mmCIF file with all atom_site columns, C-alpha atoms in Angstrom:
data_model
loop_
_atom_site.group_PDB
_atom_site.id
_atom_site.type_symbol
_atom_site.label_atom_id
_atom_site.label_alt_id
_atom_site.label_comp_id
_atom_site.label_asym_id
_atom_site.label_entity_id
_atom_site.label_seq_id
_atom_site.pdbx_PDB_ins_code
_atom_site.Cartn_x
_atom_site.Cartn_y
_atom_site.Cartn_z
_atom_site.occupancy
_atom_site.B_iso_or_equiv
_atom_site.pdbx_formal_charge
_atom_site.auth_seq_id
_atom_site.auth_comp_id
_atom_site.auth_asym_id
_atom_site.auth_atom_id
_atom_site.pdbx_PDB_model_num
ATOM 1   C CA . LEU W 1 1   ? -34.520 -34.407 47.816 1.00 50.00 ? 4   LEU W CA 1
ATOM 2   C CA . PRO W 1 2   ? -35.426 -33.158 44.169 1.00 53.00 ? 5   PRO W CA 1
ATOM 3   C CA . MET W 1 3   ? -33.142 -34.366 41.563 1.00 57.00 ? 6   MET W CA 1
ATOM 4   C CA . SER W 1 4   ? -32.971 -32.398 38.268 1.00 53.00 ? 7   SER W CA 1
ATOM 5   C CA . ASP W 1 5   ? -31.795 -32.918 34.597 1.00 61.00 ? 8   ASP W CA 1
ATOM 6   C CA . SER W 1 6   ? -33.118 -29.222 34.010 1.00 85.00 ? 9   SER W CA 1
ATOM 7   C CA . LEU W 1 7   ? -36.342 -30.198 32.017 1.00 94.00 ? 10  LEU W CA 1
ATOM 8   C CA . VAL W 1 8   ? -37.500 -32.823 34.591 1.00 96.00 ? 11  VAL W CA 1
ATOM 9   C CA . THR W 1 9   ? -36.986 -32.408 38.228 1.00 95.00 ? 12  THR W CA 1
ATOM 10  C CA . LYS W 1 10  ? -37.792 -35.534 40.224 1.00 96.00 ? 13  LYS W CA 1
ATOM 11  C CA . GLU W 1 11  ? -38.972 -35.786 43.621 1.00 96.00 ? 14  GLU W CA 1
ATOM 12  C CA . ARG W 1 12  ? -39.710 -38.969 45.715 1.00 96.00 ? 15  ARG W CA 1
ATOM 13  C CA . ARG W 1 13  ? -42.582 -38.799 48.164 1.00 97.00 ? 16  ARG W CA 1
ATOM 14  C CA . ASP W 1 14  ? -43.872 -41.907 50.075 1.00 96.00 ? 17  ASP W CA 1
ATOM 15  C CA . GLY W 1 15  ? -43.256 -44.328 47.029 1.00 97.00 ? 18  GLY W CA 1
ATOM 16  C CA . VAL W 1 16  ? -44.278 -41.821 44.391 1.00 98.00 ? 19  VAL W CA 1
ATOM 17  C CA . LEU W 1 17  ? -42.005 -40.338 41.834 1.00 98.00 ? 20  LEU W CA 1
ATOM 18  C CA . ILE W 1 18  ? -43.131 -36.924 41.110 1.00 98.00 ? 21  ILE W CA 1
ATOM 19  C CA . CYS W 1 19  ? -41.705 -35.633 37.756 1.00 97.00 ? 22  CYS W CA 1
ATOM 20  C CA . HIS W 1 20  ? -41.882 -31.744 37.438 1.00 97.00 ? 23  HIS W CA 1
ATOM 21  C CA . LEU W 1 21  ? -41.823 -30.859 33.839 1.00 97.00 ? 24  LEU W CA 1
ATOM 22  C CA . ASP W 1 22  ? -40.577 -27.383 33.035 1.00 96.00 ? 25  ASP W CA 1
ATOM 23  C CA . ASP W 1 23  ? -38.642 -26.046 30.049 1.00 94.00 ? 26  ASP W CA 1
ATOM 24  C CA . GLY W 1 24  ? -39.363 -22.436 31.191 1.00 93.00 ? 27  GLY W CA 1
ATOM 25  C CA . LYS W 1 25  ? -41.801 -21.910 28.458 1.00 94.00 ? 28  LYS W CA 1
ATOM 26  C CA . ALA W 1 26  ? -44.605 -24.008 27.013 1.00 94.00 ? 29  ALA W CA 1
ATOM 27  C CA . ASN W 1 27  ? -43.114 -27.626 28.021 1.00 95.00 ? 30  ASN W CA 1
ATOM 28  C CA . ALA W 1 28  ? -42.689 -28.504 24.496 1.00 95.00 ? 31  ALA W CA 1
ATOM 29  C CA . LEU W 1 29  ? -41.974 -32.042 23.729 1.00 96.00 ? 32  LEU W CA 1
ATOM 30  C CA . SER W 1 30  ? -38.437 -31.847 22.497 1.00 96.00 ? 33  SER W CA 1
ATOM 31  C CA . GLN W 1 31  ? -36.250 -34.835 21.934 1.00 97.00 ? 34  GLN W CA 1
ATOM 32  C CA . ALA W 1 32  ? -34.599 -33.707 25.256 1.00 96.00 ? 35  ALA W CA 1
ATOM 33  C CA . MET W 1 33  ? -37.865 -33.689 27.048 1.00 97.00 ? 36  MET W CA 1
ATOM 34  C CA . ILE W 1 34  ? -38.953 -36.827 25.770 1.00 98.00 ? 37  ILE W CA 1
ATOM 35  C CA . THR W 1 35  ? -35.764 -38.530 26.751 1.00 97.00 ? 38  THR W CA 1
ATOM 36  C CA . ALA W 1 36  ? -36.021 -37.096 30.337 1.00 96.00 ? 39  ALA W CA 1
ATOM 37  C CA . ILE W 1 37  ? -39.570 -38.368 30.815 1.00 98.00 ? 40  ILE W CA 1
ATOM 38  C CA . THR W 1 38  ? -38.682 -41.747 29.337 1.00 97.00 ? 41  THR W CA 1
ATOM 39  C CA . ASP W 1 39  ? -35.761 -42.023 31.693 1.00 96.00 ? 42  ASP W CA 1
ATOM 40  C CA . ALA W 1 40  ? -37.932 -41.121 34.545 1.00 97.00 ? 43  ALA W CA 1
ATOM 41  C CA . LEU W 1 41  ? -40.463 -43.803 33.785 1.00 98.00 ? 44  LEU W CA 1
ATOM 42  C CA . GLY W 1 42  ? -37.644 -46.249 33.405 1.00 97.00 ? 45  GLY W CA 1
ATOM 43  C CA . GLU W 1 43  ? -36.296 -45.281 36.701 1.00 97.00 ? 46  GLU W CA 1
ATOM 44  C CA . ALA W 1 44  ? -39.659 -45.799 38.257 1.00 98.00 ? 47  ALA W CA 1
ATOM 45  C CA . GLU W 1 45  ? -40.254 -49.219 36.733 1.00 98.00 ? 48  GLU W CA 1
ATOM 46  C CA . SER W 1 46  ? -36.868 -50.477 37.823 1.00 98.00 ? 49  SER W CA 1
ATOM 47  C CA . ASP W 1 47  ? -37.183 -49.343 41.530 1.00 98.00 ? 50  ASP W CA 1
ATOM 48  C CA . ASP W 1 48  ? -39.422 -51.505 43.690 1.00 97.00 ? 51  ASP W CA 1
ATOM 49  C CA . SER W 1 49  ? -39.734 -48.722 46.182 1.00 98.00 ? 52  SER W CA 1
ATOM 50  C CA . VAL W 1 50  ? -41.559 -46.595 43.324 1.00 98.00 ? 53  VAL W CA 1
ATOM 51  C CA . HIS W 1 51  ? -45.256 -47.437 43.371 1.00 98.00 ? 54  HIS W CA 1
ATOM 52  C CA . ALA W 1 52  ? -46.559 -44.654 41.156 1.00 98.00 ? 55  ALA W CA 1
ATOM 53  C CA . VAL W 1 53  ? -45.511 -41.646 38.975 1.00 98.00 ? 56  VAL W CA 1
ATOM 54  C CA . VAL W 1 54  ? -46.936 -38.194 38.735 1.00 98.00 ? 57  VAL W CA 1
ATOM 55  C CA . LEU W 1 55  ? -46.250 -36.149 35.734 1.00 98.00 ? 58  LEU W CA 1
ATOM 56  C CA . HIS W 1 56  ? -46.592 -32.517 36.747 1.00 96.00 ? 59  HIS W CA 1
ATOM 57  C CA . GLY W 1 57  ? -46.534 -29.705 34.541 1.00 94.00 ? 60  GLY W CA 1
ATOM 58  C CA . ARG W 1 58  ? -45.294 -26.004 35.265 1.00 93.00 ? 61  ARG W CA 1
ATOM 59  C CA . ASP W 1 59  ? -47.681 -23.587 36.362 1.00 93.00 ? 62  ASP W CA 1
ATOM 60  C CA . GLY W 1 60  ? -50.268 -22.872 33.641 1.00 95.00 ? 63  GLY W CA 1
ATOM 61  C CA . LYS W 1 61  ? -48.726 -25.276 31.123 1.00 96.00 ? 64  LYS W CA 1
ATOM 62  C CA . PHE W 1 62  ? -48.719 -28.951 31.225 1.00 97.00 ? 65  PHE W CA 1
ATOM 63  C CA . SER W 1 63  ? -47.418 -29.414 27.664 1.00 97.00 ? 66  SER W CA 1
ATOM 64  C CA . ALA W 1 64  ? -47.997 -27.573 24.376 1.00 94.00 ? 67  ALA W CA 1
ATOM 65  C CA . GLY W 1 65  ? -46.982 -30.714 22.304 1.00 94.00 ? 68  GLY W CA 1
ATOM 66  C CA . PHE W 1 66  ? -44.161 -31.133 20.000 1.00 92.00 ? 69  PHE W CA 1
ATOM 67  C CA . ASP W 1 67  ? -41.461 -28.525 19.665 1.00 94.00 ? 70  ASP W CA 1
ATOM 68  C CA . LEU W 1 68  ? -42.535 -26.165 17.092 1.00 90.00 ? 71  LEU W CA 1
ATOM 69  C CA . ASN W 1 69  ? -39.001 -25.188 16.013 1.00 92.00 ? 72  ASN W CA 1
ATOM 70  C CA . VAL W 1 70  ? -38.631 -28.752 14.821 1.00 93.00 ? 73  VAL W CA 1
ATOM 71  C CA . MET W 1 71  ? -42.164 -29.193 13.392 1.00 88.00 ? 74  MET W CA 1
ATOM 72  C CA . ARG W 1 72  ? -41.887 -26.024 11.345 1.00 88.00 ? 75  ARG W CA 1
ATOM 73  C CA . GLY W 1 73  ? -38.440 -26.441 10.456 1.00 90.00 ? 76  GLY W CA 1
ATOM 74  C CA . ASP W 1 74  ? -36.784 -27.844 7.177  1.00 93.00 ? 77  ASP W CA 1
ATOM 75  C CA . ASP W 1 75  ? -35.429 -31.002 8.594  1.00 94.00 ? 78  ASP W CA 1
ATOM 76  C CA . VAL W 1 76  ? -37.986 -33.643 7.703  1.00 91.00 ? 79  VAL W CA 1
ATOM 77  C CA . ALA W 1 77  ? -36.001 -36.441 9.298  1.00 94.00 ? 80  ALA W CA 1
ATOM 78  C CA . ALA W 1 78  ? -35.802 -34.533 12.655 1.00 95.00 ? 81  ALA W CA 1
ATOM 79  C CA . MET W 1 79  ? -39.597 -34.009 12.395 1.00 92.00 ? 82  MET W CA 1
ATOM 80  C CA . VAL W 1 80  ? -40.189 -37.695 11.803 1.00 91.00 ? 83  VAL W CA 1
ATOM 81  C CA . ASP W 1 81  ? -38.014 -38.583 14.545 1.00 95.00 ? 84  ASP W CA 1
ATOM 82  C CA . LEU W 1 82  ? -39.638 -36.366 17.019 1.00 95.00 ? 85  LEU W CA 1
ATOM 83  C CA . VAL W 1 83  ? -43.003 -37.621 16.157 1.00 92.00 ? 86  VAL W CA 1
ATOM 84  C CA . ALA W 1 84  ? -41.977 -41.141 16.354 1.00 94.00 ? 87  ALA W CA 1
ATOM 85  C CA . ASN W 1 85  ? -40.200 -40.695 19.721 1.00 96.00 ? 88  ASN W CA 1
ATOM 86  C CA . GLY W 1 86  ? -43.276 -38.847 21.023 1.00 95.00 ? 89  GLY W CA 1
ATOM 87  C CA . GLY W 1 87  ? -45.527 -41.615 19.979 1.00 94.00 ? 90  GLY W CA 1
ATOM 88  C CA . GLU W 1 88  ? -43.270 -44.104 21.610 1.00 96.00 ? 91  GLU W CA 1
ATOM 89  C CA . LEU W 1 89  ? -43.339 -41.874 24.816 1.00 98.00 ? 92  LEU W CA 1
ATOM 90  C CA . VAL W 1 90  ? -47.206 -42.031 24.829 1.00 97.00 ? 93  VAL W CA 1
ATOM 91  C CA . ARG W 1 91  ? -47.125 -45.832 24.526 1.00 97.00 ? 94  ARG W CA 1
ATOM 92  C CA . LYS W 1 92  ? -44.304 -46.163 27.350 1.00 98.00 ? 95  LYS W CA 1
ATOM 93  C CA . ILE W 1 93  ? -46.739 -43.882 29.636 1.00 98.00 ? 96  ILE W CA 1
ATOM 94  C CA . TYR W 1 94  ? -49.739 -46.184 28.732 1.00 98.00 ? 97  TYR W CA 1
ATOM 95  C CA . ALA W 1 95  ? -47.936 -49.369 29.169 1.00 98.00 ? 98  ALA W CA 1
ATOM 96  C CA . ALA W 1 96  ? -45.907 -48.291 32.311 1.00 98.00 ? 99  ALA W CA 1
ATOM 97  C CA . GLU W 1 97  ? -45.614 -51.121 34.954 1.00 97.00 ? 100 GLU W CA 1
ATOM 98  C CA . VAL W 1 98  ? -46.460 -48.582 37.705 1.00 98.00 ? 101 VAL W CA 1
ATOM 99  C CA . PRO W 1 99  ? -49.609 -46.202 37.564 1.00 98.00 ? 102 PRO W CA 1
ATOM 100 C CA . VAL W 1 100 ? -48.904 -42.932 35.901 1.00 98.00 ? 103 VAL W CA 1
ATOM 101 C CA . VAL W 1 101 ? -51.005 -39.715 37.107 1.00 98.00 ? 104 VAL W CA 1
ATOM 102 C CA . ALA W 1 102 ? -51.108 -36.674 35.067 1.00 98.00 ? 105 ALA W CA 1
ATOM 103 C CA . ALA W 1 103 ? -51.198 -33.510 37.367 1.00 98.00 ? 106 ALA W CA 1
ATOM 104 C CA . CYS W 1 104 ? -52.613 -31.254 34.573 1.00 97.00 ? 107 CYS W CA 1
ATOM 105 C CA . THR W 1 105 ? -51.590 -27.669 35.711 1.00 94.00 ? 108 THR W CA 1
ATOM 106 C CA . GLY W 1 106 ? -52.763 -25.959 32.563 1.00 96.00 ? 109 GLY W CA 1
ATOM 107 C CA . HIS W 1 107 ? -52.941 -26.010 28.844 1.00 96.00 ? 110 HIS W CA 1
ATOM 108 C CA . ALA W 1 108 ? -52.319 -29.504 27.319 1.00 97.00 ? 111 ALA W CA 1
ATOM 109 C CA . LEU W 1 109 ? -52.405 -29.384 23.446 1.00 95.00 ? 112 LEU W CA 1
ATOM 110 C CA . ALA W 1 110 ? -51.555 -31.741 20.689 1.00 92.00 ? 113 ALA W CA 1
ATOM 111 C CA . ALA W 1 111 ? -48.993 -34.281 21.804 1.00 94.00 ? 114 ALA W CA 1
ATOM 112 C CA . GLY W 1 112 ? -49.409 -32.866 25.388 1.00 96.00 ? 115 GLY W CA 1
ATOM 113 C CA . ALA W 1 113 ? -52.991 -33.975 25.326 1.00 96.00 ? 116 ALA W CA 1
ATOM 114 C CA . LEU W 1 114 ? -51.869 -37.371 24.063 1.00 95.00 ? 117 LEU W CA 1
ATOM 115 C CA . MET W 1 115 ? -49.459 -37.508 27.058 1.00 97.00 ? 118 MET W CA 1
ATOM 116 C CA . LEU W 1 116 ? -52.771 -37.122 29.209 1.00 98.00 ? 119 LEU W CA 1
ATOM 117 C CA . LEU W 1 117 ? -54.626 -39.723 27.413 1.00 96.00 ? 120 LEU W CA 1
ATOM 118 C CA . GLY W 1 118 ? -51.866 -42.163 27.900 1.00 97.00 ? 121 GLY W CA 1
ATOM 119 C CA . CYS W 1 119 ? -52.010 -41.745 31.761 1.00 98.00 ? 122 CYS W CA 1
ATOM 120 C CA . ASP W 1 120 ? -53.947 -43.924 34.020 1.00 98.00 ? 123 ASP W CA 1
ATOM 121 C CA . VAL W 1 121 ? -55.417 -41.056 35.893 1.00 98.00 ? 124 VAL W CA 1
ATOM 122 C CA . ARG W 1 122 ? -55.758 -37.398 34.977 1.00 97.00 ? 125 ARG W CA 1
ATOM 123 C CA . ILE W 1 123 ? -56.285 -34.607 37.691 1.00 97.00 ? 126 ILE W CA 1
ATOM 124 C CA . GLY W 1 124 ? -56.632 -31.019 36.246 1.00 95.00 ? 127 GLY W CA 1
ATOM 125 C CA . SER W 1 125 ? -56.227 -27.713 38.210 1.00 89.00 ? 128 SER W CA 1
ATOM 126 C CA . ASP W 1 126 ? -59.312 -25.422 38.333 1.00 91.00 ? 129 ASP W CA 1
ATOM 127 C CA . ARG W 1 127 ? -58.294 -22.816 35.836 1.00 92.00 ? 130 ARG W CA 1
ATOM 128 C CA . PRO W 1 128 ? -59.147 -21.724 32.218 1.00 92.00 ? 131 PRO W CA 1
ATOM 129 C CA . CYS W 1 129 ? -57.103 -23.777 29.846 1.00 93.00 ? 132 CYS W CA 1
ATOM 130 C CA . LYS W 1 130 ? -57.098 -25.477 26.638 1.00 94.00 ? 133 LYS W CA 1
ATOM 131 C CA . ILE W 1 131 ? -56.966 -29.257 26.246 1.00 94.00 ? 134 ILE W CA 1
ATOM 132 C CA . GLY W 1 132 ? -57.158 -30.722 22.834 1.00 92.00 ? 135 GLY W CA 1
ATOM 133 C CA . LEU W 1 133 ? -55.836 -32.100 19.614 1.00 88.00 ? 136 LEU W CA 1
ATOM 134 C CA . ASN W 1 134 ? -55.489 -29.188 17.438 1.00 80.00 ? 137 ASN W CA 1
ATOM 135 C CA . GLU W 1 135 ? -54.404 -31.826 14.643 1.00 74.00 ? 138 GLU W CA 1
ATOM 136 C CA . VAL W 1 136 ? -58.032 -32.738 14.350 1.00 73.00 ? 139 VAL W CA 1
ATOM 137 C CA . ALA W 1 137 ? -59.109 -29.309 13.683 1.00 74.00 ? 140 ALA W CA 1
ATOM 138 C CA . ILE W 1 138 ? -56.590 -28.802 10.844 1.00 74.00 ? 141 ILE W CA 1
ATOM 139 C CA . GLY W 1 139 ? -57.187 -32.302 9.447  1.00 76.00 ? 142 GLY W CA 1
ATOM 140 C CA . MET W 1 140 ? -53.660 -33.528 10.082 1.00 69.00 ? 143 MET W CA 1
ATOM 141 C CA . THR W 1 141 ? -53.205 -37.309 9.879  1.00 69.00 ? 144 THR W CA 1
ATOM 142 C CA . LEU W 1 142 ? -51.181 -38.846 12.633 1.00 64.00 ? 145 LEU W CA 1
ATOM 143 C CA . PRO W 1 143 ? -49.023 -42.075 12.346 1.00 60.00 ? 146 PRO W CA 1
ATOM 144 C CA . ASP W 1 144 ? -50.301 -45.070 14.187 1.00 62.00 ? 147 ASP W CA 1
#
């Protein structure tokens, strides 16, 4: 049975924890979305019956990256925290004790593309979409 925290709905199928990411918009990586994905990874790693995780975006949108309301806001501390927590999420995906598969359902930009890179396997839907690091195009320096 699907379990939901509103941003990430979890479903178990044959030893696989499927995490449906859906914020109703572009699947921005807000603090809440990062926490929900991190919690799902922790749940999978602590349950011996889970052998893999699938991160599945909403139709047409895997993730548009960091929440632009924070990134364009005036709160520099919130921006720094979001980027740090997003980087930690990508590291957790990469180092997860179970294989993590990205089911890329559409656009994956910026930190959304970094999430794809952190996964062990990426499977994409056959549709026109953008996948890329727009930070490179604008010359933005990212933290380690």
